[in-house]
PDB file of C-alpha atoms in Angstrom:
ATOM      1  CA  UNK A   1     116.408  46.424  93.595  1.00  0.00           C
ATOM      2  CA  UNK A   2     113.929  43.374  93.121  1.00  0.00           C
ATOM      3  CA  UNK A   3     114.507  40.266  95.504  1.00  0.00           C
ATOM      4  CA  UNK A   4     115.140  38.578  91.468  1.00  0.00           C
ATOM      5  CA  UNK A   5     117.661  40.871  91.203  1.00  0.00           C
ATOM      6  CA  UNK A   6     119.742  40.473  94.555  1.00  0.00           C
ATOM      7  CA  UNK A   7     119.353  37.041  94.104  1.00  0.00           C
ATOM      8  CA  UNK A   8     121.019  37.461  90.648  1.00  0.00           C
ATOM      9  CA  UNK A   9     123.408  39.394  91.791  1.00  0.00           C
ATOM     10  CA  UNK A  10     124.469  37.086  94.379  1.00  0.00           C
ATOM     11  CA  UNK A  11     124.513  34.007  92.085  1.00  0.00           C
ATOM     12  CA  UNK A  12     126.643  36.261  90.055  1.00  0.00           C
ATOM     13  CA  UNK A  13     128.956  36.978  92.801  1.00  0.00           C
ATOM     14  CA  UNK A  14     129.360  33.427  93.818  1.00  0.00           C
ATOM     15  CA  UNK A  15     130.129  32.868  90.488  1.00  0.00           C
ATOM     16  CA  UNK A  16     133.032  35.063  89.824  1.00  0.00           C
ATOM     17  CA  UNK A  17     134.771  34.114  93.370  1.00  0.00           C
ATOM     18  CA  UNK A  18     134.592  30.393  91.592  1.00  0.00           C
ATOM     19  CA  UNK A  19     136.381  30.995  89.226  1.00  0.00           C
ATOM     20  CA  UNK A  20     138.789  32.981  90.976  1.00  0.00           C
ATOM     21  CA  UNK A  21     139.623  29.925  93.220  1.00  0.00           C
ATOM     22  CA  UNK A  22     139.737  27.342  89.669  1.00  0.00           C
ATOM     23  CA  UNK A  23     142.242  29.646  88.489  1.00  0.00           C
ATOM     24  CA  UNK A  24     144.623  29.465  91.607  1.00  0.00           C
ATOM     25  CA  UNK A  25     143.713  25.774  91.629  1.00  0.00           C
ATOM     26  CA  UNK A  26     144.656  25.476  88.191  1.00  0.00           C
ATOM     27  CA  UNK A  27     147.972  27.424  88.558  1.00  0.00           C
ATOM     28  CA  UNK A  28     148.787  25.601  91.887  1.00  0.00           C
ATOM     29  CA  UNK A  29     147.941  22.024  90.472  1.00  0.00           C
ATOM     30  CA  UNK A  30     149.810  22.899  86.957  1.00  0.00           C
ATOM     31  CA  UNK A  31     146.312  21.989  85.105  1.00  0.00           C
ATOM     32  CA  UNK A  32     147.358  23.971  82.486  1.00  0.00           C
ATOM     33  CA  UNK A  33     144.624  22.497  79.935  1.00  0.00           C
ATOM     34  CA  UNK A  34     141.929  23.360  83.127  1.00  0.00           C
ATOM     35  CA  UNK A  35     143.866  26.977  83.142  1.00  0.00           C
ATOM     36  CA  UNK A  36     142.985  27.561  79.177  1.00  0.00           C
ATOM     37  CA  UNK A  37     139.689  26.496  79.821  1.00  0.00           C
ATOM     38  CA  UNK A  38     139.067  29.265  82.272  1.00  0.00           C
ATOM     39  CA  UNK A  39     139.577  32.184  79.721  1.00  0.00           C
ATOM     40  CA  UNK A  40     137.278  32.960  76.920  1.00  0.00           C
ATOM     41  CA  UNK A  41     138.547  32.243  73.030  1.00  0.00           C
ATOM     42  CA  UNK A  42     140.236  35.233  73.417  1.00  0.00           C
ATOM     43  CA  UNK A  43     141.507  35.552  76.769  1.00  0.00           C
ATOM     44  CA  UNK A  44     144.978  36.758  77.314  1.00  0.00           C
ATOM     45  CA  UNK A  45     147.266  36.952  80.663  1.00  0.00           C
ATOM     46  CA  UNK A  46     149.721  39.255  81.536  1.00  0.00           C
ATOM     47  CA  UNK A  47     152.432  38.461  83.735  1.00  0.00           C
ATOM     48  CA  UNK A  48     155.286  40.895  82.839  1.00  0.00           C
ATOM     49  CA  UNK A  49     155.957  42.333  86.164  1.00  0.00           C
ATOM     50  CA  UNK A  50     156.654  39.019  87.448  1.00  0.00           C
ATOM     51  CA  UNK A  51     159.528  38.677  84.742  1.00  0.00           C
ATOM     52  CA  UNK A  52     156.954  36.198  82.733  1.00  0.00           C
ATOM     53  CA  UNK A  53     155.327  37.072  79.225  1.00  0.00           C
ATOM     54  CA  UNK A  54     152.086  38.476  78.051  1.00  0.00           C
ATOM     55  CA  UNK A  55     150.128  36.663  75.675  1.00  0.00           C
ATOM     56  CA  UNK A  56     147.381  34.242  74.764  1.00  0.00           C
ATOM     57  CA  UNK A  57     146.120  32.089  77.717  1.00  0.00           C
ATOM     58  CA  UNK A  58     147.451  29.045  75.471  1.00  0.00           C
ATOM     59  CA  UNK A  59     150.654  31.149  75.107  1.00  0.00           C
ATOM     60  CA  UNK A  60     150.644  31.846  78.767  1.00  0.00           C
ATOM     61  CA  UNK A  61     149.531  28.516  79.678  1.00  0.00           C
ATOM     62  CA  UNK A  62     152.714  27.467  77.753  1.00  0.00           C
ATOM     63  CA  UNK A  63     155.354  29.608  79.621  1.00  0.00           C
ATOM     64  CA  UNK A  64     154.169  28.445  83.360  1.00  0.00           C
ATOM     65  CA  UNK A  65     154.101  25.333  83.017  1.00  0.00           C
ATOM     66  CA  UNK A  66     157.807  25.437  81.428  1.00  0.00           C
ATOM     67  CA  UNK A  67     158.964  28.117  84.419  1.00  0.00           C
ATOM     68  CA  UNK A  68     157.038  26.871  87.404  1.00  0.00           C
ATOM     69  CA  UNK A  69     158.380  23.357  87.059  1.00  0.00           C
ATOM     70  CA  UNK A  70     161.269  23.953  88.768  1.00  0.00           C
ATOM     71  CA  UNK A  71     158.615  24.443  91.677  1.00  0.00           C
ATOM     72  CA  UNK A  72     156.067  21.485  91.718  1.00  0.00           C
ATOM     73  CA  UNK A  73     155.145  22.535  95.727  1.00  0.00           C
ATOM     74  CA  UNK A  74     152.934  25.633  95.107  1.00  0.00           C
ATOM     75  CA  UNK A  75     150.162  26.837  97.258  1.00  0.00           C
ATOM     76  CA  UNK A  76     148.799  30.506  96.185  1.00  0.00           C
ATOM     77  CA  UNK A  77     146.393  32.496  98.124  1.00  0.00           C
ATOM     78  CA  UNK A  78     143.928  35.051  96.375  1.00  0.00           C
ATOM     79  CA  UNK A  79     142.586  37.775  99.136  1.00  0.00           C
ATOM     80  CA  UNK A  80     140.637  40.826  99.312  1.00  0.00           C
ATOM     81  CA  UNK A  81     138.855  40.267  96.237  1.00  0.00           C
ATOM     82  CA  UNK A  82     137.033  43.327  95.410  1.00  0.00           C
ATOM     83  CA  UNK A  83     134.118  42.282  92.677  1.00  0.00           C
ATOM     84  CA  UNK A  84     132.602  44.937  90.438  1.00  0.00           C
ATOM     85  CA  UNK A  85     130.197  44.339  87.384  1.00  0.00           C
ATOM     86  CA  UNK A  86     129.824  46.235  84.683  1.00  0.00           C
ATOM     87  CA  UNK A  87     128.479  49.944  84.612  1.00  0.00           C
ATOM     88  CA  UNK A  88     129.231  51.217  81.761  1.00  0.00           C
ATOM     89  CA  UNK A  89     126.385  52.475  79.337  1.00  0.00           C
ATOM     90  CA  UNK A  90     124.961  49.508  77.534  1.00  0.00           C
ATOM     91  CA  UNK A  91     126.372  46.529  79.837  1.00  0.00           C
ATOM     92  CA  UNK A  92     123.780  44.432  80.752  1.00  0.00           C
ATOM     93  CA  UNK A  93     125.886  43.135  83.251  1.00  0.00           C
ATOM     94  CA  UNK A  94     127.723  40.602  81.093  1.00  0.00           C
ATOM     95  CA  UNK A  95     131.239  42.130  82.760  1.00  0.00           C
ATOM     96  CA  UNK A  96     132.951  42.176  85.914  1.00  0.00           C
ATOM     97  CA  UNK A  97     136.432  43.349  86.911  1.00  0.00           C
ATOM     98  CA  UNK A  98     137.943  41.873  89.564  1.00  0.00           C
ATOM     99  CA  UNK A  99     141.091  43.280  91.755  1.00  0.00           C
ATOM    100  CA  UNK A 100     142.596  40.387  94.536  1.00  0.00           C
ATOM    101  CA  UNK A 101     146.225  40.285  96.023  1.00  0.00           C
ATOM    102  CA  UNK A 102     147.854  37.535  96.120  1.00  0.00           C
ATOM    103  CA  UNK A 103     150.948  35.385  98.492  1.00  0.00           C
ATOM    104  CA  UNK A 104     152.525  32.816  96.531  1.00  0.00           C
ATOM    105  CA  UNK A 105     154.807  30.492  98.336  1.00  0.00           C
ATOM    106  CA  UNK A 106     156.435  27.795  96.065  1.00  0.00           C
ATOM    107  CA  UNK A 107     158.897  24.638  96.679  1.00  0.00           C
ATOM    108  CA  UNK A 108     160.678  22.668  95.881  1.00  0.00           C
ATOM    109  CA  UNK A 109     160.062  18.655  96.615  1.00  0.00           C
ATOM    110  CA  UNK A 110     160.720  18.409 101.075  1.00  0.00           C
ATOM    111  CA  UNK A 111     162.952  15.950 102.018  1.00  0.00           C
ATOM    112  CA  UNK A 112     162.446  12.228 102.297  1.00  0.00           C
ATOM    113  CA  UNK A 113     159.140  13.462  99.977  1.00  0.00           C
ATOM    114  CA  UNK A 114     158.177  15.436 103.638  1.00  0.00           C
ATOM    115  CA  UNK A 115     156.697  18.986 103.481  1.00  0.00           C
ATOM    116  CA  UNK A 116     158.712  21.492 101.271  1.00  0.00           C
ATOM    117  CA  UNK A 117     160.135  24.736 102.732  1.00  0.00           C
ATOM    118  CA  UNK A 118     159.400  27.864 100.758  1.00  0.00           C
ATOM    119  CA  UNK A 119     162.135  28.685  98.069  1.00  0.00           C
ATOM    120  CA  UNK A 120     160.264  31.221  96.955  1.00  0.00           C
ATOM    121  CA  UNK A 121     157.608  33.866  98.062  1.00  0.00           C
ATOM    122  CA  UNK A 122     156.141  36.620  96.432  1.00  0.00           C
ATOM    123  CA  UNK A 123     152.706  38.866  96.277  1.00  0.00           C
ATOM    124  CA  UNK A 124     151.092  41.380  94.924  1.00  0.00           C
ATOM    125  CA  UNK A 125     147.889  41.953  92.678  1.00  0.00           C
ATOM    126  CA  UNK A 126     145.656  40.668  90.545  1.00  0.00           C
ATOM    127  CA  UNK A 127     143.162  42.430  88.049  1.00  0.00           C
ATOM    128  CA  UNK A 128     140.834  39.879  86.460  1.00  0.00           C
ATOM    129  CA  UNK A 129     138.796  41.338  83.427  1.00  0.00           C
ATOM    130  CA  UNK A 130     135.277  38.812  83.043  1.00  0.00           C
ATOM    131  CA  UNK A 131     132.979  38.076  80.530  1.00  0.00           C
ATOM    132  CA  UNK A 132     129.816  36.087  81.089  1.00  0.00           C
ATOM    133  CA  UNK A 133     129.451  33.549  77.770  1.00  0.00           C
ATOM    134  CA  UNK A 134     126.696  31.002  77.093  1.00  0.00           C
ATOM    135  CA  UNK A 135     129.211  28.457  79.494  1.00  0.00           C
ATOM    136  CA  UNK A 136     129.101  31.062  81.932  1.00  0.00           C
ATOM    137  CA  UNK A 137     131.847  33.420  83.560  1.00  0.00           C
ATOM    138  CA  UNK A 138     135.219  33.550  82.162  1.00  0.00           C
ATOM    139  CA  UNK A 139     138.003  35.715  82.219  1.00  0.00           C
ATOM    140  CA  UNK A 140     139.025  37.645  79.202  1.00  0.00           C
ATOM    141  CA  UNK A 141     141.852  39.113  80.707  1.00  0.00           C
ATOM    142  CA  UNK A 142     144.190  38.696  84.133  1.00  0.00           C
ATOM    143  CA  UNK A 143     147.334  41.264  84.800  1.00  0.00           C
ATOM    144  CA  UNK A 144     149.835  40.207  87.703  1.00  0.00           C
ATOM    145  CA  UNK A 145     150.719  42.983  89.385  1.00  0.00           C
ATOM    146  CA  UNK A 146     154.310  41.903  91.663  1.00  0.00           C
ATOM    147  CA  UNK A 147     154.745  43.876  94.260  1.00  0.00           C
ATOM    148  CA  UNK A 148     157.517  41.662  96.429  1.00  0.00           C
ATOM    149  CA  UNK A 149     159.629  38.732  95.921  1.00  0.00           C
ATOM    150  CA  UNK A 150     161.309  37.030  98.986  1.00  0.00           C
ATOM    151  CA  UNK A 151     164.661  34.721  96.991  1.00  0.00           C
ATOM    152  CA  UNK A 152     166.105  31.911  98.624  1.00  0.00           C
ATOM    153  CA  UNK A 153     167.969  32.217 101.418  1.00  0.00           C
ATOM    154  CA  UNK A 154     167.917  33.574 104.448  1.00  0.00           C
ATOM    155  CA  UNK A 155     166.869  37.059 105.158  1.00  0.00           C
ATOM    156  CA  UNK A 156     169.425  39.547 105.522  1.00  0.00           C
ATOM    157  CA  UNK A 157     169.773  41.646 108.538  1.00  0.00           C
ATOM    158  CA  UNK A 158     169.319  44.875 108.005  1.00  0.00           C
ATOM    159  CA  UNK A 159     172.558  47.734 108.265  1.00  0.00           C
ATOM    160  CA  UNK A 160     172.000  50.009 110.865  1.00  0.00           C
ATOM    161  CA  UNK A 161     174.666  52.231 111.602  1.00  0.00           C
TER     162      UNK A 161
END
């Protein structure tokens, strides 16, 4: 590899983890116009597995800001983000797939307008499809993968016995 092409490849990389972050930002702020304008024209989201919909980022964009109302506090973390570009025959490496977990707490409004205690926590996984346009990166496609919810409430304890 040329030093060109690290240095590419880095910019690339730096890239891609940016808008990784602008699309937790978005979600977490409810930007929902800043959340369309991560995808591509065609872009589409899929969060089924969290009981949500799978659609058009518009569509999608739609459905969380109507469901995560109910939670204005939310604070999600994207980690282990594992970047590949494309290698299949012909990419010029226009593509990149992404796979990150996630931990999503969400609130409601604290007390007295104080800090907010978690009413709801989940995780799980991320796969972020990419496509670099003539505005740069954006993602074409992003699949929520829930592994774990945590309700309300306090945890049970568990029956032993």
């Amino acid at each position: 590899m040329t030093q060109r092409t690290e240095l590419a490849t880095v910019r690339d990389r730096l890239a891609v983890d940016e808008l990784v972050t602008e699309y937790a930002a978005a979600v977490d702020d409810g930007d929902w116009e800043a959340y369309r304008g991560l995808f591509t024209p065609e872009g589409r989201a899929d969060y089924r597995s969290a009981g949500g919909i799978e659609g058009s980022a518009r569509e999608v964009a739609g459905w969380l800001a109507e469901h995560l109302e109910a939670f204005p506090v939310r604070q999600h973390l994207i980690v282990n983000r594992r970047v590949r570009f494309g290698v299949r025959e012909q990419d010029t490496g226009d593509t990149a797939r992404v796979r990150a977990d996630y931990v999503a707490p969400m609130g409601r409004t604290g007390r007295d307008g104080g800090p907010a205690e978690p009413d709801l926590v989940c995780g799980g996984r991320y796969a972020f499809a990419l496509l670099r346009t003539d505005d740069g990166w954006r993602l074409s496609e992003v699949v929520v993968r829930e592994k774990w919810r945590r309700p309300p409430g306090p945890p049970t304890a568990p029956v032993i016995g």
